[in-house]
Coordinates of C-alpha atoms in Angstrom, one line a residue:
Chain A
M27 CA 97.6 51.1 20.7
S28 CA 98.5 48.5 23.4
I29 CA 102.8 48.2 24.7
D30 CA 103.6 46.2 22.4
T31 CA 103.4 47.5 19.8
T32 CA 104.1 50.9 20.8
G33 CA 107.0 49.6 21.9
F34 CA 108.3 47.3 19.5
V35 CA 107.4 50.9 16.6
S36 CA 109.5 52.8 19.3
L37 CA 112.4 50.0 19.5
L38 CA 112.2 50.1 15.3
R39 CA 111.8 53.1 15.0
R40 CA 115.5 53.9 17.4
E41 CA 116.5 51.2 15.7
V42 CA 115.9 52.1 12.3
L43 CA 117.4 56.3 12.8
R44 CA 120.7 54.8 14.8
F45 CA 121.9 53.4 10.9
V46 CA 120.2 56.2 8.8
R47 CA 121.6 59.4 10.1
R48 CA 125.0 57.6 10.2
P49 CA 125.4 56.7 6.8
R50 CA 129.7 57.1 6.9
N51 CA 129.5 53.9 8.8
T52 CA 126.5 52.5 7.6
F53 CA 125.8 53.2 3.2
V54 CA 129.2 54.8 2.1
P55 CA 131.6 52.0 2.8
P56 CA 129.1 49.2 0.9
F57 CA 128.7 51.7 -1.9
I58 CA 132.5 52.4 -2.7
T59 CA 133.0 48.9 -1.9
N60 CA 130.5 47.7 -4.5
V61 CA 132.1 50.3 -6.8
L62 CA 135.0 48.6 -6.6
Y63 CA 133.9 45.4 -6.4
F64 CA 131.9 45.8 -10.5
S65 CA 134.8 48.1 -11.3
V66 CA 137.6 45.1 -11.2
F67 CA 135.8 42.3 -11.5
G68 CA 133.3 42.6 -13.2
V69 CA 134.5 45.4 -15.9
I70 CA 138.7 45.0 -16.4
L71 CA 138.6 40.8 -15.3
G72 CA 135.0 40.0 -16.4
E73 CA 135.5 41.2 -20.3
R74 CA 138.6 38.5 -19.8
I75 CA 136.1 35.7 -18.7
D76 CA 134.0 33.8 -20.4
Q77 CA 130.1 34.0 -20.2
I78 CA 129.0 31.4 -17.1
A79 CA 125.9 30.3 -16.9
G80 CA 124.9 31.7 -19.8
V81 CA 125.2 35.3 -18.5
P82 CA 128.5 37.7 -19.2
Y83 CA 130.4 37.5 -15.6
I84 CA 129.2 41.0 -14.9
L85 CA 125.6 40.1 -14.2
F86 CA 127.0 36.5 -13.1
I87 CA 128.2 37.8 -10.1
L88 CA 125.6 40.8 -9.3
P89 CA 123.4 39.0 -7.1
G90 CA 126.2 37.5 -4.8
L91 CA 127.4 40.8 -4.8
V92 CA 124.0 41.8 -3.4
V93 CA 124.3 38.7 -0.4
L94 CA 127.1 39.7 0.3
G95 CA 126.3 43.3 1.2
A96 CA 122.6 42.5 2.1
I97 CA 123.3 39.8 5.0
S98 CA 126.8 41.4 5.8
N99 CA 124.7 44.3 6.7
A100 CA 122.4 42.2 8.4
F101 CA 124.8 40.6 10.5
E102 CA 126.3 43.8 11.0
N103 CA 123.8 46.3 12.2
A104 CA 122.3 43.6 14.5
S105 CA 125.3 42.2 16.4
F106 CA 127.3 45.9 17.1
T107 CA 123.8 46.8 18.5
I108 CA 123.1 44.1 20.7
F109 CA 126.9 43.9 21.8
H110 CA 127.6 47.9 22.0
G111 CA 124.0 48.7 23.6
R112 CA 125.8 46.1 26.2
W113 CA 129.2 46.8 26.2
N114 CA 128.0 50.8 27.3
R115 CA 124.8 49.1 29.0
Y116 CA 122.0 51.3 27.6
I117 CA 120.3 47.9 26.5
E118 CA 119.5 48.2 29.6
E119 CA 117.1 51.0 28.4
V120 CA 114.7 48.5 27.0
L121 CA 115.5 45.0 29.6
T122 CA 114.4 47.0 32.7
S123 CA 111.0 48.2 30.0
P124 CA 108.2 46.0 30.5
L125 CA 108.6 45.1 26.8
S126 CA 108.1 40.9 26.3
Y127 CA 111.4 39.6 25.3
R128 CA 110.3 38.6 21.6
T129 CA 108.8 41.8 21.1
M130 CA 112.6 43.4 21.4
V131 CA 113.8 39.6 19.1
S132 CA 111.7 41.6 16.5
A133 CA 111.9 45.7 16.2
Y134 CA 116.7 44.0 16.6
V135 CA 116.2 42.3 14.4
L136 CA 113.5 43.4 11.7
A137 CA 115.9 47.0 11.9
A138 CA 118.7 44.6 11.0
A139 CA 116.8 43.5 8.4
I140 CA 115.9 46.8 6.7
R141 CA 119.1 48.2 6.7
G142 CA 120.7 44.3 4.8
A143 CA 117.8 45.0 2.4
I144 CA 118.6 48.2 1.6
V145 CA 122.0 48.3 1.3
G146 CA 121.0 45.1 -1.3
V147 CA 119.6 47.6 -3.2
L148 CA 122.0 49.9 -3.2
I149 CA 124.3 47.0 -5.3
A150 CA 121.8 46.0 -7.0
L151 CA 121.6 49.8 -8.2
I152 CA 125.4 50.1 -8.4
G153 CA 125.2 46.8 -10.5
A154 CA 122.8 48.5 -13.0
F155 CA 125.0 52.0 -13.4
F156 CA 128.0 49.2 -14.8
T157 CA 125.5 47.2 -16.5
S158 CA 122.1 46.0 -18.2
V159 CA 120.3 44.3 -15.5
G160 CA 116.2 43.2 -14.9
V161 CA 114.7 41.1 -12.6
A162 CA 113.5 38.1 -14.1
R163 CA 111.4 36.6 -10.9
P164 CA 110.5 39.7 -8.4
L165 CA 108.6 37.3 -6.2
Y166 CA 111.6 34.7 -5.8
L167 CA 113.9 37.7 -5.5
V168 CA 111.4 39.4 -2.9
A169 CA 110.8 36.1 -0.8
F170 CA 114.5 35.6 -0.3
A171 CA 116.0 38.6 -0.1
V172 CA 113.6 39.2 3.3
V173 CA 114.4 36.0 4.4
I174 CA 118.1 36.1 4.0
T175 CA 117.8 38.9 5.9
L176 CA 116.4 38.2 8.7
L177 CA 118.4 35.3 8.9
F178 CA 121.2 36.8 9.6
A179 CA 120.6 39.4 10.9
G180 CA 119.4 36.1 14.1
F181 CA 122.5 35.5 13.5
G182 CA 123.6 39.0 14.4
V183 CA 122.0 39.0 17.4
A184 CA 123.2 35.7 18.8
G185 CA 126.1 37.2 17.5
G186 CA 125.6 40.6 19.5
L187 CA 124.5 38.2 22.9
W188 CA 128.0 36.0 22.6
A189 CA 130.6 38.8 22.0
D190 CA 133.0 39.5 24.6
D191 CA 135.1 41.8 23.3
F192 CA 135.3 44.2 19.6
D193 CA 137.3 41.4 18.4
D194 CA 135.0 38.6 18.8
L195 CA 132.1 40.6 16.7
T196 CA 134.8 41.3 14.0
M197 CA 136.4 37.7 13.9
L198 CA 132.3 36.0 13.4
N199 CA 132.5 38.5 9.7
Q200 CA 136.0 38.7 9.0
F201 CA 136.7 34.6 9.4
I202 CA 133.0 33.0 9.6
L203 CA 130.8 35.4 7.2
R204 CA 133.3 36.0 4.9
P205 CA 135.0 33.2 4.3
L206 CA 131.4 31.6 3.8
V207 CA 130.2 34.6 1.3
F208 CA 132.8 34.4 -0.7
F209 CA 133.2 30.0 -0.5
G210 CA 129.6 30.6 -1.5
G211 CA 129.3 30.7 -5.1
V212 CA 129.6 34.5 -6.0
F213 CA 132.3 35.4 -7.8
Y214 CA 132.8 31.6 -9.9
S215 CA 130.1 29.4 -10.8
L216 CA 129.5 25.3 -8.9
N217 CA 130.0 23.2 -11.9
E218 CA 133.4 25.3 -12.5
L219 CA 134.2 23.2 -9.4
P220 CA 135.9 19.1 -9.0
A221 CA 132.2 16.5 -8.3
T222 CA 134.3 16.4 -4.6
V223 CA 134.1 20.1 -4.0
Q224 CA 130.7 20.6 -5.7
Q225 CA 129.4 18.3 -3.2
V226 CA 131.4 19.9 0.1
S227 CA 130.2 23.5 -1.0
L228 CA 126.6 22.6 -1.4
L229 CA 127.3 22.4 2.8
N230 CA 127.5 25.1 2.6
P231 CA 124.5 27.2 3.8
M232 CA 125.1 30.5 1.6
I233 CA 124.6 28.2 -1.7
Y234 CA 121.2 28.7 -1.7
M235 CA 120.7 32.5 -0.6
V236 CA 123.2 33.2 -3.6
N237 CA 121.6 31.0 -6.3
G238 CA 118.5 31.9 -4.4
V239 CA 118.8 35.3 -5.2
R240 CA 120.7 34.8 -9.1
F241 CA 117.4 32.7 -9.4
G242 CA 115.5 35.9 -8.7
F243 CA 117.5 38.2 -11.0
L244 CA 118.3 35.9 -13.8
G245 CA 116.1 33.5 -13.8
V246 CA 119.0 30.9 -13.5
S247 CA 120.4 28.2 -10.5
E248 CA 122.5 26.0 -9.7
V249 CA 119.4 24.8 -7.1
D250 CA 116.0 24.2 -6.7
P251 CA 114.9 27.6 -5.8
N252 CA 112.2 26.7 -3.4
A253 CA 113.7 23.7 -1.3
S254 CA 116.3 26.2 -1.1
L255 CA 113.6 29.2 0.1
A256 CA 112.4 25.9 2.3
V257 CA 115.0 24.7 3.9
L258 CA 115.9 29.1 4.9
G259 CA 113.1 29.7 5.9
T260 CA 112.9 26.3 8.7
L261 CA 116.2 28.3 9.3
T262 CA 115.1 31.9 10.0
L263 CA 112.4 31.1 12.5
G264 CA 114.5 28.3 14.1
I265 CA 117.7 31.1 15.0
I266 CA 114.6 33.6 15.8
V267 CA 112.9 31.5 18.2
A268 CA 116.4 30.9 19.8
D269 CA 117.0 34.7 19.6
I270 CA 114.2 34.9 22.2
A271 CA 114.5 32.3 24.3
L272 CA 118.5 33.7 24.5
F273 CA 116.6 36.9 25.8
R274 CA 114.4 35.2 28.2
R275 CA 117.2 33.3 29.4
G276 CA 119.3 36.5 30.0
Y277 CA 122.0 35.1 28.1
G278 CA 125.1 37.5 27.5
L279 CA 122.2 40.3 29.6
T280 CA 122.3 39.2 33.2
D281 CA 123.7 38.8 36.0
Chain B
M20 CA 97.8 48.8 51.9
E21 CA 99.4 47.2 49.0
A22 CA 102.9 46.6 49.7
A23 CA 105.1 48.6 47.2
I24 CA 107.7 46.2 47.6
E25 CA 107.9 42.2 49.3
I26 CA 110.8 39.8 49.2
R27 CA 110.6 37.2 50.8
D28 CA 113.8 34.7 51.3
L29 CA 115.8 36.9 48.7
R30 CA 119.1 35.2 47.5
K31 CA 121.5 35.6 44.6
S32 CA 124.7 33.5 44.6
Y33 CA 128.3 34.5 42.3
G34 CA 129.6 31.0 42.7
D35 CA 130.6 31.1 46.3
V36 CA 129.9 34.0 46.5
Q37 CA 126.3 34.7 48.4
A38 CA 125.7 38.8 47.3
L39 CA 121.7 38.0 49.1
D40 CA 121.1 35.8 51.4
G41 CA 117.7 35.0 52.8
V42 CA 116.4 38.6 52.3
D43 CA 112.9 39.9 53.7
L44 CA 111.5 43.1 53.0
T45 CA 108.7 44.4 53.1
V46 CA 108.4 48.1 51.6
P47 CA 104.9 49.9 51.9
E48 CA 103.4 51.9 49.1
G49 CA 104.0 56.0 49.3
S50 CA 107.0 55.3 51.8
F51 CA 110.4 56.5 51.3
F52 CA 112.6 53.7 52.1
G53 CA 116.2 53.9 52.7
L54 CA 118.8 50.9 51.8
L55 CA 121.4 51.6 53.6
G56 CA 125.0 49.3 53.7
P57 CA 128.5 49.6 53.3
N58 CA 129.8 48.5 49.8
G59 CA 129.1 45.0 48.6
A60 CA 126.2 44.2 50.8
G61 CA 124.1 44.2 48.1
K62 CA 122.0 46.7 47.5
T63 CA 122.3 47.1 43.7
T64 CA 122.3 43.8 43.2
F65 CA 119.0 43.7 45.0
I66 CA 117.3 46.6 43.3
N67 CA 118.9 44.5 40.0
I68 CA 117.0 41.7 40.0
L69 CA 113.4 43.4 40.9
V70 CA 114.6 45.6 37.1
G71 CA 115.4 42.3 35.6
L72 CA 118.8 42.9 35.3
V73 CA 119.3 40.9 38.1
R74 CA 117.6 36.9 37.7
K75 CA 117.4 35.7 41.4
T76 CA 119.1 32.3 42.6
G77 CA 115.9 31.9 45.0
G78 CA 113.9 33.4 47.6
E79 CA 110.5 35.3 46.3
A80 CA 110.4 39.2 44.7
R81 CA 107.2 41.1 44.1
V82 CA 106.3 45.0 42.8
F83 CA 103.1 46.4 43.5
G84 CA 101.7 42.3 44.1
H85 CA 103.7 40.8 40.5
G86 CA 106.1 38.4 40.7
V87 CA 109.7 40.3 38.8
E88 CA 110.4 36.9 37.0
D89 CA 107.2 35.4 35.8
D90 CA 105.3 38.7 35.8
Y91 CA 108.3 41.1 34.6
R92 CA 105.9 42.8 32.0
E93 CA 104.0 44.7 34.8
A94 CA 106.3 44.1 37.5
R95 CA 108.5 46.3 35.1
D96 CA 105.8 48.6 34.5
H97 CA 105.6 50.0 37.2
I98 CA 109.5 51.3 38.4
G99 CA 111.2 54.3 37.1
L100 CA 115.3 53.4 38.2
A101 CA 117.6 55.6 38.4
P102 CA 120.5 54.0 38.4
Q103 CA 123.9 54.3 40.0
E104 CA 126.4 54.1 36.6
F105 CA 125.6 55.9 34.0
N106 CA 123.5 54.1 31.4
V107 CA 121.7 56.7 28.6
D108 CA 121.8 56.0 25.0
R109 CA 124.8 57.3 23.4
F110 CA 123.3 58.1 19.3
F111 CA 120.6 59.8 20.3
P112 CA 119.6 63.6 22.0
I113 CA 118.5 62.6 25.6
R114 CA 114.8 65.0 25.0
E115 CA 114.9 61.7 21.9
V116 CA 116.3 59.1 24.6
L117 CA 113.9 60.0 27.0
E118 CA 110.9 59.6 23.8
H119 CA 112.2 55.6 23.1
K120 CA 112.2 55.1 27.2
A121 CA 108.5 56.3 27.4
G122 CA 107.5 54.0 24.5
Y123 CA 109.5 51.0 25.5
H124 CA 106.3 51.6 28.5
G125 CA 103.9 52.1 26.0
V126 CA 103.5 56.4 26.1
P127 CA 102.5 57.6 22.4
P128 CA 104.6 59.3 20.3
G129 CA 102.9 62.7 20.9
E130 CA 102.5 62.4 24.3
A131 CA 105.8 60.8 24.8
G132 CA 107.7 64.4 23.2
D133 CA 105.5 66.3 25.8
R134 CA 106.3 63.8 29.3
A135 CA 110.3 63.8 27.8
D136 CA 109.4 67.8 28.1
E137 CA 107.6 68.1 30.8
V138 CA 110.9 66.1 32.9
L139 CA 113.6 67.5 31.7
K140 CA 112.0 70.9 32.5
R141 CA 111.0 69.9 35.6
V142 CA 115.2 69.0 36.7
G143 CA 115.9 71.7 34.3
I144 CA 117.7 70.6 31.7
Y145 CA 115.7 71.6 29.4
D146 CA 117.9 73.4 27.4
K147 CA 119.9 71.1 26.8
R148 CA 117.4 68.7 25.0
D149 CA 119.0 68.7 21.7
T150 CA 122.4 67.4 23.6
R151 CA 123.9 63.7 23.6
F152 CA 123.8 62.4 27.2
D153 CA 128.6 62.4 26.7
W154 CA 128.4 66.5 26.5
L155 CA 127.2 67.0 29.6
S156 CA 128.6 67.7 32.6
G157 CA 127.8 65.6 35.6
G158 CA 125.6 67.1 37.8
M159 CA 123.9 67.7 34.2
K160 CA 124.1 64.0 33.7
R161 CA 122.5 62.7 37.7
R162 CA 119.8 64.9 36.3
F163 CA 118.9 63.3 33.0
M164 CA 119.3 59.9 35.3
L165 CA 116.4 61.1 37.7
A166 CA 114.7 63.1 34.3
R167 CA 114.3 58.9 32.1
A168 CA 113.2 57.5 35.6
L169 CA 110.1 59.6 36.2
I170 CA 109.8 59.2 32.2
T171 CA 107.2 56.7 32.6
D172 CA 105.5 58.0 35.8
P173 CA 106.1 55.1 37.9
D174 CA 104.4 53.8 40.9
L175 CA 108.0 53.0 42.1
L176 CA 111.1 56.0 42.0
I177 CA 113.6 53.6 43.1
L178 CA 116.9 55.2 43.2
D179 CA 121.0 54.5 43.0
E180 CA 123.4 56.6 45.0
P181 CA 121.0 59.2 43.4
T182 CA 123.2 62.1 44.7
A183 CA 126.6 60.9 44.8
G184 CA 129.5 63.3 43.6
V185 CA 127.0 66.1 42.7
D186 CA 127.8 69.5 44.9
V187 CA 125.5 70.2 48.1
Q188 CA 123.1 73.3 45.8
L189 CA 122.7 70.2 43.7
R190 CA 121.9 67.5 46.1
H191 CA 119.5 69.6 47.9
E192 CA 117.9 70.6 44.3
L193 CA 116.8 66.3 44.1
W194 CA 115.8 65.8 47.2
E195 CA 113.8 68.9 46.4
T196 CA 112.2 67.0 43.8
I197 CA 112.3 63.8 45.1
V198 CA 110.7 65.1 48.5
D199 CA 107.4 66.2 45.7
L200 CA 107.1 63.3 44.6
N201 CA 106.9 60.9 47.1
Q202 CA 104.4 64.2 49.0
Q203 CA 102.5 63.6 45.6
G204 CA 101.7 59.4 46.0
T205 CA 105.6 58.0 44.1
T206 CA 107.1 55.2 46.4
I207 CA 110.9 55.6 46.6
L208 CA 113.4 53.9 47.6
L209 CA 116.9 54.7 48.1
T210 CA 120.1 53.6 48.4
T211 CA 122.8 56.3 49.8
H212 CA 125.9 56.3 51.1
Y213 CA 125.2 59.9 52.3
I214 CA 123.6 58.7 56.0
E215 CA 122.1 62.7 56.1
E216 CA 120.3 62.1 53.2
A217 CA 118.8 58.9 54.7
E218 CA 118.1 60.9 58.3
R219 CA 116.4 63.4 56.5
L220 CA 114.3 61.9 53.7
C221 CA 113.5 58.6 54.3
D222 CA 110.3 56.9 56.6
E223 CA 111.9 54.2 56.8
V224 CA 115.6 52.5 55.9
A225 CA 117.2 49.3 56.2
I226 CA 120.7 48.3 57.1
L227 CA 122.0 45.7 54.3
D228 CA 125.3 43.9 55.6
S229 CA 126.7 41.2 53.2
G230 CA 123.5 40.1 51.9
R231 CA 121.2 39.9 54.8
V232 CA 119.1 42.9 56.5
V233 CA 120.7 43.3 59.5
D234 CA 117.6 45.9 60.7
V235 CA 115.0 47.5 59.6
A236 CA 113.1 50.3 61.3
S237 CA 112.4 54.5 61.4
P238 CA 116.0 57.0 61.1
E239 CA 114.7 57.9 64.6
E240 CA 114.4 54.5 66.2
L241 CA 117.9 53.8 64.7
M242 CA 119.1 56.6 65.9
D243 CA 117.8 56.0 69.6
R244 CA 119.1 52.5 69.8
G245 CA 122.3 54.5 69.8
T246 CA 123.6 56.0 72.6
D247 CA 123.3 60.3 73.1
D248 CA 126.0 62.4 75.1
I249 CA 124.7 64.3 77.8
A250 CA 127.8 67.2 78.6
V251 CA 127.2 68.8 81.6
E252 CA 129.5 71.5 83.1
L253 CA 129.8 71.9 86.6
R254 CA 130.1 75.0 88.6
H255 CA 132.2 72.7 91.2
A256 CA 133.9 69.3 90.2
P257 CA 132.5 66.6 92.5
T258 CA 134.3 64.5 94.7
A259 CA 133.6 62.3 93.1
V260 CA 131.8 60.2 90.1
P261 CA 128.2 60.6 90.5
D262 CA 126.3 57.8 89.9
F263 CA 123.8 57.4 86.8
T264 CA 124.0 54.0 86.1
A265 CA 121.2 53.2 89.7
V266 CA 118.6 56.5 88.7
D267 CA 118.2 55.2 85.1
E268 CA 118.7 52.1 83.3
R269 CA 118.7 53.8 80.4
V270 CA 122.4 55.0 81.5
E271 CA 125.5 53.5 79.8
S272 CA 128.1 55.6 81.4
V273 CA 130.1 58.3 83.6
D274 CA 133.2 60.4 82.7
L275 CA 134.3 62.8 84.9
D276 CA 137.2 65.4 84.2
G277 CA 137.3 68.4 86.7
T278 CA 133.9 70.3 85.9
R279 CA 132.9 68.8 82.7
L280 CA 130.9 65.7 83.3
V281 CA 129.8 63.3 80.5
V282 CA 126.4 60.5 80.8
T283 CA 126.4 58.6 78.2
A284 CA 122.8 57.1 77.8
H285 CA 120.2 55.6 74.9
Q286 CA 117.8 58.6 74.5
G287 CA 119.5 61.8 76.1
G288 CA 116.8 63.4 75.7
L289 CA 114.9 61.9 77.9
V290 CA 117.1 61.2 80.6
A291 CA 118.5 64.5 81.0
P292 CA 116.0 66.1 82.6
E293 CA 117.2 62.8 85.4
V294 CA 120.3 63.8 84.9
V295 CA 119.9 67.6 86.4
R296 CA 117.6 66.4 89.0
C297 CA 119.9 64.3 90.4
L298 CA 122.8 66.1 90.0
D299 CA 120.6 69.5 91.9
E300 CA 119.5 67.1 94.7
Q301 CA 123.7 66.5 94.9
G302 CA 123.5 70.0 95.2
H303 CA 125.6 70.7 92.5
E304 CA 125.0 74.0 91.0
I305 CA 125.2 73.9 87.2
V306 CA 126.5 76.3 83.8
D307 CA 126.1 74.1 81.0
L308 CA 124.5 71.3 80.1
E309 CA 124.6 70.2 76.0
I310 CA 123.2 66.3 74.7
Q311 CA 124.9 65.6 71.7
R312 CA 122.8 62.9 69.8
T313 CA 123.5 60.2 67.9
S314 CA 123.6 60.5 64.3
L315 CA 122.6 57.6 62.3
E316 CA 125.6 57.1 60.7
E317 CA 127.5 55.8 63.7
V318 CA 124.7 53.7 64.4
F319 CA 125.1 52.6 61.3
V320 CA 128.9 52.3 61.7
E321 CA 128.5 50.3 64.9
M322 CA 125.4 48.2 63.3
T323 CA 128.0 47.0 60.2
R324 CA 131.0 46.8 62.5
Q325 CA 129.4 44.4 64.4
G326 CA 127.8 42.3 61.4
E327 CA 131.8 42.2 59.7
G328 CA 132.2 40.6 63.6
R329 CA 130.2 37.9 62.8
A330 CA 130.9 37.1 59.3
T331 CA 134.8 37.4 60.5
A332 CA 133.2 34.7 63.0
E333 CA 131.9 32.9 60.6
V334 CA 134.9 32.0 58.2
S335 CA 136.7 31.6 61.4
Q336 CA 134.1 28.7 62.2

């Protein structure tokens, strides 16, 4: 194996082991949060809400919750590992190695995407405990899951390089990511919004992710899934290329 | 022989501050090279440019012929670094940290484990292999920094203050390990505040001050540039101070205090026989003679003090 292959596997393994060995920080919180979401919004409130887009409310929100969990965890993993590594300077173990910048970024992004995907599957399983759910379009589901976790892992790497403090990470997650997701059609249908707000909502990239994953689970979508996939795929490629350029420039990494 | 490090007109500025101001330096392969300088002289900046943690503003830096920015992968593959500040992965036991580091350098997993055991044994902390870095004592942390630098079997070992804050016994143990590595062919670049360390270990040292190389020479050559004291105890006090400056141009001054005569001279060991001969010719009886060699530390302080003067003069211009 070349330095790049061995190095990539080593860094990927290190990154995956970091979150796998700390389930109390990585998997237990989304588990508890989503049990609460499904209990309160799905069961208690859901029974008082009519069907949306032809499906029961609990089923309607399930794909959105999967997206919310998957992208939050992908983002958090990548941003934390980069920022914490900078903060405690152990990222220098990687930076002073002969790995190419492309290999470094690929390993960080893929590991974070894996965590996002695991959390997404966990949430889907919690949903299946509360309601009967199938997968109408498995290929679309997998494609969207791959693209959105990679996309937010890519954003996480950039966020981790940009942050100067732990507060900056919290700000990215709470004030940017979470509002976009909540206004991204997780808990309501676009058709229920006034026409103008509907048009504005289409500027929110979360709409395409939530609808894409919803199409994978339920076979229904309020936007064209192929167009969504194409746009999201391009964005993902763009952010990963940008991450590599930032590493090459040493942004946030070198003096 | 190929140079392990080849530096030409290396510059680094942080805004108006010139951390490195046109450094030229060659570190021969296989040498034990010391980099000395006061705090803020630019030593760590210099090292960080070699390993890619600082971007140079200008000039050239090559490690075994590879440019540290254009051929950064080849350059970094040659280097093992033990930095002054602890920068170790806190999430994993130290053996795993070593395995990861070896992996980043392309060492396959099985071999990485074997190497980790080997270097942990070499620095004497194998029994702590399953402990995380934070739980090691200060001395063990220093040992681990050396182990991590060695895990990739580097051709160039860079040690930035490797014995800072360690006790005398550990310092000697670390010296022994480093000397052993150098004898096996590893080039060593050492920065240290313990001048005795450089005096004892290095083939050659560069004095860095205010981002510039003030001098490059062997510790012996540098010490020769300082002045030694030849202290002579005479049976009877002379009536006048003997004038040795005319006899040997290496003599700087002569002080007389009763029967005690102190001759300050460059290369005191070589001048002493001449002093004895002259005193003998003048009829003085010598009771005792002692040569106090100048230390590298004294030469270092003198050289960097001159640098301070120069810097002050430049600022005032």
